Short mmCIF file of C-alpha atoms in Angstrom, two decimals:
data_model
loop_
_atom_site.label_atom_id
_atom_site.label_comp_id
_atom_site.label_asym_id
_atom_site.label_seq_id
_atom_site.Cartn_x
_atom_site.Cartn_y
_atom_site.Cartn_z
CA MET E 1 146.40 62.32 67.68
CA GLU E 2 142.95 61.14 68.77
CA SER E 3 140.92 63.22 67.27
CA TRP E 4 142.79 62.68 63.24
CA PRO E 5 140.83 60.49 60.39
CA TYR E 6 144.12 58.30 60.05
CA LYS E 7 147.36 56.44 61.79
CA ILE E 8 150.39 57.55 62.82
CA VAL E 9 152.90 54.95 63.38
CA GLU E 10 157.20 54.94 64.04
CA GLY E 11 158.71 54.63 60.65
CA SER E 12 162.02 54.39 59.50
CA GLY E 13 165.39 55.98 62.20
CA GLU E 14 162.04 56.56 64.77
CA LYS E 15 160.82 59.23 62.47
CA PRO E 16 156.72 59.74 62.22
CA THR E 17 154.86 57.56 59.47
CA VAL E 18 151.37 58.56 58.51
CA VAL E 19 148.55 55.57 57.41
CA VAL E 20 146.04 56.55 54.80
CA GLN E 21 143.46 54.44 53.19
CA LEU E 22 144.89 55.38 49.11
CA LYS E 23 143.16 52.82 46.15
CA GLY E 24 142.06 50.12 48.24
CA GLY E 25 145.19 50.32 50.28
CA LYS E 26 147.35 50.93 52.36
CA LYS E 27 149.69 53.74 51.95
CA GLU E 28 152.50 55.32 54.19
CA TYR E 29 153.77 59.05 54.04
CA MET E 30 155.74 61.16 56.14
CA PRO E 31 155.43 63.84 57.00
CA GLU E 32 157.95 66.21 54.53
CA GLU E 33 156.15 64.23 51.62
CA LEU E 34 152.60 65.19 52.42
CA SER E 35 153.22 69.06 52.33
CA ALA E 36 155.58 68.48 49.87
CA MET E 37 152.46 67.55 47.59
CA VAL E 38 150.46 70.05 48.88
CA LEU E 39 153.57 72.64 48.19
CA LYS E 40 153.53 71.23 44.72
CA LYS E 41 149.68 72.45 44.46
CA MET E 42 150.74 75.39 45.26
CA LYS E 43 153.09 75.86 43.02
CA GLU E 44 151.12 74.54 40.29
CA SER E 45 148.71 77.05 40.90
CA ALA E 46 150.90 80.22 41.05
CA GLU E 47 152.76 79.69 37.69
CA ALA E 48 148.80 79.21 35.99
CA PHE E 49 148.52 82.61 37.75
CA ILE E 50 150.97 83.74 36.64
CA GLY E 51 151.52 81.68 32.87
CA ARG E 52 155.21 80.55 33.50
CA GLU E 53 157.61 78.76 36.16
CA VAL E 54 158.03 79.18 39.50
CA THR E 55 161.87 77.95 40.45
CA ASP E 56 161.98 80.08 43.67
CA ALA E 57 160.07 81.05 46.93
CA VAL E 58 160.42 82.80 50.98
CA ILE E 59 158.21 79.98 52.53
CA THR E 60 156.78 81.53 55.59
CA VAL E 61 157.49 79.48 59.11
CA PRO E 62 155.05 80.36 62.48
CA ALA E 63 158.33 81.68 64.98
CA TYR E 64 158.42 79.33 67.43
CA PHE E 65 159.67 76.54 65.39
CA ASN E 66 162.33 74.62 66.32
CA ASN E 67 165.56 73.86 64.73
CA ASN E 68 164.28 70.14 62.99
CA GLN E 69 160.56 71.71 62.13
CA ARG E 70 162.37 74.55 60.02
CA LYS E 71 164.87 71.74 58.52
CA ALA E 72 161.82 69.23 57.67
CA THR E 73 160.42 72.78 55.71
CA LYS E 74 163.09 73.27 53.65
CA GLU E 75 163.32 69.09 52.94
CA THR E 76 159.31 69.68 51.74
CA ALA E 77 160.67 71.94 49.50
CA THR E 78 162.98 69.98 47.54
CA LEU E 79 161.24 67.08 47.24
CA THR E 80 159.05 69.49 45.82
CA GLY E 81 161.82 71.26 43.22
CA VAL E 82 161.54 74.13 45.11
CA ASN E 83 164.67 76.49 45.80
CA VAL E 84 164.42 78.38 48.89
CA MET E 85 165.45 82.18 49.28
CA GLN E 86 164.73 82.68 52.67
CA LEU E 87 163.00 81.32 55.50
CA ILE E 88 161.14 84.15 57.18
CA ASN E 89 159.40 84.01 59.95
CA GLU E 90 155.43 84.88 59.83
CA PRO E 91 154.94 87.51 62.26
CA THR E 92 158.25 88.52 60.76
CA ALA E 93 156.32 88.88 57.34
CA ALA E 94 153.04 90.50 59.45
CA ALA E 95 155.50 93.08 60.42
CA ILE E 96 156.88 93.64 56.30
CA ALA E 97 153.72 94.27 55.28
CA TYR E 98 152.35 96.49 57.96
CA GLY E 99 155.89 99.11 57.00
CA LEU E 100 154.78 98.70 53.76
CA ASP E 101 150.77 99.13 53.94
CA HIS E 102 152.03 102.14 56.47
CA MET E 103 154.44 103.90 54.27
CA ALA E 104 152.10 103.69 51.75
CA ASP E 105 149.99 106.30 53.24
CA GLY E 106 152.82 109.06 54.33
CA THR E 107 151.77 109.46 57.96
CA TRP E 108 154.76 107.30 59.15
CA HIS E 109 157.76 110.20 61.21
CA ASN E 110 159.26 107.19 63.34
CA ASP E 111 160.43 104.57 64.96
CA LYS E 112 157.65 102.21 65.81
CA ASN E 113 158.02 99.32 68.30
CA VAL E 114 155.09 96.91 66.99
CA LEU E 115 153.63 93.98 68.56
CA VAL E 116 152.67 91.45 65.92
CA PHE E 117 149.81 88.60 67.51
CA ASP E 118 149.34 85.66 65.31
CA LEU E 119 146.87 83.49 66.66
CA GLY E 120 145.74 80.35 63.28
CA GLY E 121 144.57 77.69 62.41
CA GLY E 122 147.49 75.40 64.99
CA THR E 123 149.88 77.62 65.79
CA PHE E 124 150.36 80.62 67.79
CA ASP E 125 153.07 83.06 67.34
CA VAL E 126 154.05 86.28 69.49
CA SER E 127 157.09 89.18 68.11
CA LEU E 128 158.33 91.62 69.11
CA LEU E 129 159.51 94.34 66.28
CA LYS E 130 161.56 97.89 66.11
CA ILE E 131 160.13 99.04 62.68
CA ASN E 132 161.72 102.49 60.97
CA LYS E 133 160.72 104.32 58.25
CA THR E 134 163.80 102.71 55.62
CA GLY E 135 162.69 99.64 56.32
CA VAL E 136 164.34 97.81 58.98
CA VAL E 137 162.76 95.64 60.24
CA ASP E 138 164.80 94.76 64.01
CA VAL E 139 163.49 91.77 65.72
CA LYS E 140 163.39 92.14 69.39
CA ALA E 141 161.22 89.36 70.61
CA VAL E 142 159.80 85.57 69.82
CA GLY E 143 157.48 83.32 71.26
CA GLY E 144 154.37 80.88 71.25
CA ASP E 145 152.79 77.82 71.25
CA THR E 146 153.58 75.46 67.56
CA HIS E 147 149.91 73.33 69.18
CA LEU E 148 148.35 76.59 70.02
CA GLY E 149 145.49 77.88 67.75
CA GLY E 150 141.86 77.50 66.35
CA GLU E 151 141.88 73.46 66.13
CA ASP E 152 142.18 73.22 69.75
CA PHE E 153 138.72 75.41 70.02
CA ASP E 154 137.19 73.30 67.95
CA MET E 155 137.77 70.19 69.68
CA THR E 156 137.11 71.83 72.98
CA LEU E 157 133.80 72.75 70.86
CA VAL E 158 133.60 68.67 69.78
CA ASN E 159 134.27 67.39 72.67
CA TYR E 160 131.25 69.28 74.50
CA CYS E 161 129.21 68.52 71.71
CA ALA E 162 129.91 64.57 72.03
CA GLN E 163 129.21 64.91 76.51
CA GLU E 164 126.20 66.33 75.51
CA PHE E 165 124.73 63.86 73.30
CA LYS E 166 126.41 60.68 75.75
CA LYS E 167 124.27 62.50 78.92
CA LYS E 168 121.00 63.00 76.12
CA HIS E 169 120.70 59.98 73.73
CA GLY E 170 123.66 57.35 76.57
CA GLU E 171 125.71 56.74 73.28
CA ASP E 172 129.38 57.25 73.41
CA ILE E 173 130.57 58.49 69.98
CA LYS E 174 134.11 60.07 70.60
CA GLY E 175 135.45 56.12 69.52
CA ASN E 176 133.63 56.41 65.73
CA PRO E 177 135.88 58.51 63.18
CA ARG E 178 132.84 59.60 61.00
CA ALA E 179 130.87 60.97 63.64
CA MET E 180 134.06 62.54 65.28
CA GLY E 181 134.97 63.91 61.71
CA ARG E 182 131.26 65.41 60.77
CA LEU E 183 131.29 66.86 64.09
CA LYS E 184 134.11 68.81 63.70
CA VAL E 185 133.39 69.91 60.93
CA ALA E 186 130.43 71.36 62.26
CA CYS E 187 132.44 72.81 65.58
CA GLU E 188 134.15 74.96 62.92
CA LYS E 189 131.40 76.23 61.35
CA ALA E 190 130.14 76.61 64.64
CA LYS E 191 133.55 79.21 66.08
CA ARG E 192 133.15 80.89 63.09
CA ASP E 193 129.44 82.21 63.23
CA LEU E 194 130.24 83.26 66.90
CA SER E 195 132.67 85.62 65.64
CA CYS E 196 129.59 87.60 64.44
CA CYS E 197 126.05 86.62 66.27
CA ILE E 198 126.22 85.81 70.10
CA PHE E 199 123.99 82.25 68.95
CA ALA E 200 125.11 79.86 66.99
CA SER E 201 123.61 75.96 66.23
CA ILE E 202 125.02 72.54 65.14
CA GLU E 203 122.22 70.82 63.69
CA MET E 204 123.03 66.87 62.23
CA ASP E 205 120.86 64.28 60.77
CA CYS E 206 122.09 60.75 61.81
CA LEU E 207 124.80 61.15 63.72
CA TYR E 208 125.36 58.10 65.00
CA GLU E 209 123.68 54.93 64.79
CA GLY E 210 120.49 56.59 62.84
CA ILE E 211 120.15 59.41 66.51
CA ASP E 212 120.32 62.84 65.14
CA PHE E 213 121.84 65.54 67.47
CA SER E 214 121.65 68.97 67.09
CA ILE E 215 122.10 72.14 70.06
CA LYS E 216 122.51 75.50 70.10
CA ILE E 217 125.76 77.39 71.86
CA SER E 218 125.82 80.91 72.86
CA ARG E 219 128.37 82.75 72.75
CA ALA E 220 129.48 82.83 76.05
CA LYS E 221 129.87 79.66 76.38
CA PHE E 222 132.73 78.93 73.75
CA GLU E 223 134.42 82.04 75.97
CA GLU E 224 134.10 79.46 79.16
CA LEU E 225 135.37 76.06 77.25
CA ASN E 226 138.37 78.31 75.76
CA SER E 227 139.08 80.38 78.83
CA SER E 228 142.23 78.96 79.71
CA TYR E 229 144.03 78.82 75.99
CA PHE E 230 142.43 82.26 75.84
CA GLU E 231 144.80 82.75 78.87
CA LYS E 232 148.32 81.51 77.78
CA CYS E 233 147.82 83.58 74.86
CA ILE E 234 148.28 86.22 76.76
CA LYS E 235 150.31 85.87 79.17
CA LEU E 236 152.67 84.62 76.62
CA VAL E 237 152.64 88.38 75.16
CA GLU E 238 153.72 89.00 78.30
CA LYS E 239 156.51 86.63 78.65
CA CYS E 240 157.55 88.36 75.00
CA LEU E 241 157.61 91.95 76.20
CA PHE E 242 159.96 90.85 79.48
CA ASP E 243 161.81 89.08 77.49
CA GLY E 244 162.18 92.33 74.58
CA GLU E 245 162.34 94.37 77.55
CA ILE E 246 159.88 96.93 76.36
CA LYS E 247 157.12 98.20 78.95
CA LYS E 248 153.85 97.74 77.04
CA ALA E 249 153.04 101.50 77.77
CA ASP E 250 155.74 101.98 75.12
CA VAL E 251 154.48 99.53 72.07
CA ASP E 252 153.30 101.87 69.58
CA GLU E 253 150.71 99.36 68.00
CA VAL E 254 149.81 95.95 68.55
CA VAL E 255 148.84 94.01 64.97
CA VAL E 256 146.44 90.66 64.78
CA VAL E 257 146.81 88.07 61.88
CA GLY E 258 145.61 85.27 61.25
CA GLY E 259 142.28 84.05 61.11
CA SER E 260 141.22 82.71 64.40
CA THR E 261 141.98 86.77 65.44
CA ARG E 262 138.10 87.87 65.06
CA ILE E 263 137.43 85.55 68.05
CA PRO E 264 136.30 88.74 70.56
CA LYS E 265 137.38 87.68 73.35
CA VAL E 266 141.08 87.66 72.62
CA GLN E 267 140.90 90.83 70.99
CA ARG E 268 139.16 92.00 74.17
CA LEU E 269 141.89 90.19 76.38
CA LEU E 270 144.96 92.24 73.99
CA VAL E 271 142.74 95.39 74.64
CA GLU E 272 142.51 95.43 78.38
CA PHE E 273 146.44 93.81 78.72
CA PHE E 274 148.00 97.13 76.38
CA ASP E 275 145.00 99.03 79.10
CA GLY E 276 142.23 100.93 76.24
CA LYS E 277 144.96 100.65 73.43
CA THR E 278 143.00 100.38 69.53
CA LEU E 279 144.30 97.18 67.85
CA CYS E 280 145.57 97.09 64.32
CA LYS E 281 143.18 95.21 61.68
CA ASN E 282 144.19 96.50 59.12
CA MET E 283 145.16 94.21 57.10
CA ILE E 284 143.09 91.07 56.54
CA GLY E 285 144.48 88.64 58.64
CA GLU E 286 144.49 85.07 56.54
CA GLU E 287 147.01 87.21 53.99
CA ALA E 288 149.20 89.52 55.47
CA VAL E 289 151.88 86.41 56.50
CA ALA E 290 151.79 86.30 52.07
CA PHE E 291 152.08 89.45 51.18
CA GLY E 292 155.11 89.87 53.21
CA ALA E 293 157.00 87.00 51.94
CA ALA E 294 155.76 88.29 48.42
CA VAL E 295 157.79 91.57 48.58
CA LEU E 296 160.37 90.48 50.42
CA ALA E 297 161.19 87.58 47.63
CA ALA E 298 160.41 90.72 45.55
CA LYS E 299 162.86 92.12 47.33
CA LEU E 300 165.58 89.26 46.93
CA SER E 301 164.81 88.66 42.75
CA GLY E 302 166.15 91.98 42.36
CA ASN E 303 163.11 94.44 42.51
CA ASN E 304 164.16 97.60 42.71
CA ASN E 305 160.28 99.40 42.07
CA LEU E 306 160.04 98.52 45.89
CA THR E 307 158.92 101.38 47.96
CA TRP E 308 160.46 99.68 51.06
CA ASP E 309 164.08 98.48 51.10
CA THR E 310 163.64 95.94 53.85
CA VAL E 311 165.97 95.15 56.08
CA LEU E 312 165.44 91.87 58.38
CA GLN E 313 167.33 90.66 61.36
CA ASP E 314 165.53 88.31 62.96
CA VAL E 315 166.17 86.43 66.15
CA THR E 316 166.50 82.05 67.00
CA PRO E 317 163.60 81.85 69.27
CA ILE E 318 164.93 78.84 71.78
CA SER E 319 168.06 77.85 73.36
CA LEU E 320 170.56 76.06 72.06
CA GLY E 321 173.22 74.28 73.91
CA ILE E 322 174.81 71.02 74.88
CA SER E 323 175.77 68.48 77.36
CA ALA E 324 178.90 66.35 77.38
CA MET E 325 178.25 62.63 77.80
CA THR E 326 181.21 60.97 80.12
CA ASN E 327 180.97 57.71 80.88
CA GLY E 328 177.42 57.27 79.81
CA VAL E 329 176.54 59.77 81.91
CA GLU E 330 174.94 63.24 81.06
CA ASP E 331 175.76 66.69 82.26
CA CYS E 332 172.86 69.44 82.43
CA MET E 333 172.57 71.44 79.27
CA SER E 334 175.47 74.69 78.93
CA MET E 335 173.91 77.28 77.51
CA VAL E 336 175.82 78.16 74.38
CA ILE E 337 173.09 80.85 72.55
CA PRO E 338 170.74 81.77 74.39
CA ARG E 339 166.60 82.64 72.75
CA ASN E 340 166.39 85.96 70.66
CA THR E 341 169.82 86.07 69.84
CA SER E 342 169.97 87.82 66.48
CA ILE E 343 170.94 86.00 63.48
CA PRO E 344 172.41 84.85 61.44
CA THR E 345 175.00 84.40 64.08
CA SER E 346 178.26 82.25 65.18
CA LYS E 347 179.19 81.57 69.57
CA LYS E 348 182.63 79.52 70.42
CA ASN E 349 182.56 77.93 73.59
CA ILE E 350 185.95 76.44 75.34
CA TYR E 351 185.69 72.47 76.97
CA TYR E 352 187.67 70.87 79.03
CA SER E 353 188.48 67.08 79.08
CA ARG E 354 188.47 65.20 82.01
CA ILE E 355 191.46 62.36 83.44
CA ASN E 356 191.46 59.33 82.03
CA GLN E 357 188.90 61.02 79.38
CA THR E 358 189.78 59.63 75.58
CA TYR E 359 186.85 60.50 73.88
CA VAL E 360 183.56 62.67 74.65
CA ALA E 361 179.67 62.18 73.34
CA ILE E 362 178.34 65.93 72.28
CA LEU E 363 174.98 66.30 72.36
CA VAL E 364 172.94 69.03 70.67
CA TYR E 365 169.57 70.10 72.80
CA GLN E 366 167.20 72.85 72.46
CA GLY E 367 164.77 74.57 75.13
CA GLU E 368 165.05 76.50 77.79
CA SER E 369 165.67 73.79 80.71
CA ASN E 370 168.99 73.07 83.21
CA LYS E 371 167.54 69.60 82.67
CA VAL E 372 168.32 67.88 79.57
CA GLU E 373 165.01 65.57 79.67
CA ASP E 374 163.41 68.74 79.58
CA ASN E 375 165.31 69.61 76.45
CA VAL E 376 164.32 68.46 72.80
CA LEU E 377 167.87 66.43 71.71
CA LEU E 378 168.64 67.94 67.93
CA GLY E 379 171.60 65.08 67.24
CA ARG E 380 174.92 63.62 68.47
CA PHE E 381 178.48 62.90 67.14
CA ASP E 382 181.01 62.10 68.82
CA LEU E 383 185.22 63.57 69.87
CA HIS E 384 188.12 60.97 69.65
CA GLY E 385 191.42 61.13 70.30
CA LEU E 386 192.10 63.17 73.31
CA GLY E 387 194.80 63.34 75.92
CA SER E 388 193.94 61.11 79.19
CA ASP E 389 195.50 63.63 81.58
CA GLY E 390 192.45 65.94 81.30
CA THR E 391 194.62 68.78 79.72
CA SER E 392 192.54 69.10 76.36
CA GLN E 393 190.50 71.68 75.33
CA LEU E 394 187.98 71.77 73.17
CA GLU E 395 186.25 74.11 70.53
CA LEU E 396 182.67 73.97 70.06
CA CYS E 397 181.54 76.84 67.43
CA PHE E 398 177.35 76.81 66.84
CA SER E 399 176.21 78.65 64.13
CA ILE E 400 172.53 79.74 62.37
CA ASN E 401 172.49 81.40 58.94
CA ALA E 402 169.45 83.63 58.62
CA ASN E 403 166.70 80.75 57.65
CA GLY E 404 167.82 79.81 61.69
CA ILE E 405 169.47 76.39 60.39
CA LEU E 406 171.77 75.23 63.08
CA GLN E 407 175.31 74.00 62.27
CA VAL E 408 178.15 72.20 65.11
CA SER E 409 181.21 71.90 64.68
CA ALA E 410 183.59 70.45 67.59
CA GLN E 411 187.65 71.08 67.62
CA GLU E 412 190.80 69.57 69.98
CA THR E 413 192.77 73.11 69.83
CA SER E 414 196.16 70.98 70.76
CA THR E 415 195.90 68.50 67.68
CA GLY E 416 193.40 70.52 65.13
CA GLN E 417 190.83 67.31 65.36
CA ARG E 418 187.94 68.37 64.02
CA LYS E 419 184.28 67.31 63.67
CA PRO E 420 181.58 69.09 62.34
CA ILE E 421 177.73 67.99 62.12
CA THR E 422 174.72 69.85 60.40
CA ILE E 423 171.68 69.23 62.19
CA ALA E 424 169.35 68.47 60.12
CA LYS E 425 167.70 65.08 60.06
CA ALA E 426 168.34 64.64 63.79
CA LEU E 427 166.14 62.55 65.02
CA ASN E 428 162.93 62.98 65.88
CA PHE E 429 160.73 66.78 65.10
#
């Protein structure tokens, strides 16, 4: 948030609100409202291109988006008046594009284990999939980081330049949003240049207090500054293979998508990790995800002219569970649906009440830790009317639909008392 030219404050319902300057005053927006503005513009552009109204859409999201982020994305579409036919993970969409591309050349004869490495501007996703020539896309495991991407690489360069400016001129520009904003634009351009050049120059007139700034950045320096980020990407790839129970030697194709995969160091690390395997770069990195989503949208719209009958079997990226609260004290996380479970899915668990316990507070969490404080709280509901003798049996049901949206219900089996909850506007995201 420190690098943004606008402020984030706590709005109604403890949700973050963006404060911007607009027409001489201040205006507050929820993230969903800002996203809706972007989606509305995209909708208008599409309608102008095809010459008719757009009412439905397939929307892609980072594979590692949690439940709240997926629900917020659907709310964005609702604000825009767009019906979401399906939410699909970005690497899965890229895999569809890959499959269709290879079906067209007639060289595909066997099932393939495909790893999709998707490194974009703000998020990193890695997915391990099995694809067969009939169009079945079976996701085995997903991983990633929703706060890792090109923006991070830009900021390491921005901070380095700010430090160099302070060394040369004794002035700290980090407290000046305008200077930092200009520097960020210049650093992003330098990052792009370094993907095809060994050196890049940053030259700025009157960056701060009338002082000019110029510096020459080498590709080696850029790689050094971001080495921890690049190494983290490879560790997440390794973890995804472990979760999918597939050895790296059994991966047939490594498909790279996303603008940040143009960084030479990222490609070198991937090639080294897969023991010299050639990366699949046939598709335009920034278009592969949209292309795959369009193919799925065509199928869902009833288009029978497709040469590849896409069938998706996706997974939930993060484990889901509960913590029951007794006498104001929370239990440890009890896992209900482990990560990388195929969706849609429905799982039921049985729990028992304790002596003198007449109600239970059920807190729904998302995360991998046994400690609830390390996980994300999605929502809470109370189930009353339990017998005080400690014999009440509770049936808890978790259901995840094809969009990755969770619904939870609890029932006291002897009385039939049932309490459902849709994890929708669940606290923060």
